[in-house]
């Protein structure tokens, strides 16, 4: 059989650069010739390609809007966020019960606000001023108390408080900030107040305070309805119709009007 002759030589000999030579007639010496090995396929084409990338390797590719429009074909890929819902009434909305909690338990959650745009929950806690040194924290769990985390609260300084009147302040206010769990549909928490070697807890009468992410699941909807019902069972006026403001409330006694129980308490009082 005939011997196959390569279509492209594997050994390429190139003379060295003689641009720095003073004599233009100087020819490269055979011993100064550079040798370079080039690999090619059976057609003489190069086996390698060199591409220079202008972006670093840790940056995802930048597709043009025209390319994305061709791929998606007008389909929107926007993800609708699932809102969180407070399953309990704001404790401070019922002032009489709120004062009773503070006088008997020395600590009570005051209000909470869900900021879904920031994925956080902010709120305030009221404690009795029984001593100067206090420690208040919120214990949270998003896995049914298999694990938990403690978020310490910050003292809220009142502008009207002076060193002379500090001893006469009945209650102190502390604020907290919680992060909503990204992979859970439930956030449960309670409040602890440490003072003079003792601990005082507010666990919403043993049920804890629960935040649920709204979902189309029937199980989540049933759990949300069950929590609302259990939290409203403690209210003596659960069968009454709540009004949005005090002007339209039809009450016969000043005691019922002063308690503010006839108003909607699903949001903070401010």
Short mmCIF file of N, CA and C in Angstrom, two decimals, residues 13-16 27-35:
data_model
loop_
_atom_site.label_atom_id
_atom_site.label_comp_id
_atom_site.label_asym_id
_atom_site.label_seq_id
_atom_site.Cartn_x
_atom_site.Cartn_y
_atom_site.Cartn_z
N UNK A 13 9.63 25.17 10.72
CA UNK A 13 10.89 25.82 11.06
C UNK A 13 10.77 27.28 10.72
N UNK A 14 11.00 28.14 11.73
CA UNK A 14 10.92 29.58 11.55
C UNK A 14 12.22 30.21 12.00
N UNK A 15 12.73 31.15 11.18
CA UNK A 15 13.97 31.83 11.61
C UNK A 15 13.69 32.80 12.74
N UNK A 16 14.70 33.05 13.54
CA UNK A 16 14.57 34.01 14.62
C UNK A 16 14.45 35.42 14.06
N UNK A 27 22.15 36.73 7.37
CA UNK A 27 21.16 35.67 7.27
C UNK A 27 21.16 34.85 8.54
N UNK A 28 20.01 34.28 8.88
CA UNK A 28 19.97 33.48 10.11
C UNK A 28 20.81 32.23 9.97
N UNK A 29 21.45 31.91 11.05
CA UNK A 29 22.30 30.72 11.07
C UNK A 29 21.43 29.48 11.19
N UNK A 30 21.82 28.38 10.55
CA UNK A 30 21.02 27.14 10.68
C UNK A 30 20.86 26.70 12.12
N UNK A 31 21.83 27.04 12.95
CA UNK A 31 21.74 26.62 14.36
C UNK A 31 20.81 27.52 15.15
N UNK A 32 20.38 28.66 14.59
CA UNK A 32 19.51 29.60 15.30
C UNK A 32 18.07 29.51 14.81
N UNK A 33 17.74 28.50 14.01
CA UNK A 33 16.39 28.34 13.53
C UNK A 33 15.49 27.80 14.65
N UNK A 34 14.28 28.38 14.80
CA UNK A 34 13.31 27.92 15.80
C UNK A 34 12.46 26.80 15.22
N UNK A 35 12.17 25.84 16.07
CA UNK A 35 11.36 24.70 15.64
C UNK A 35 10.08 24.69 16.47
#
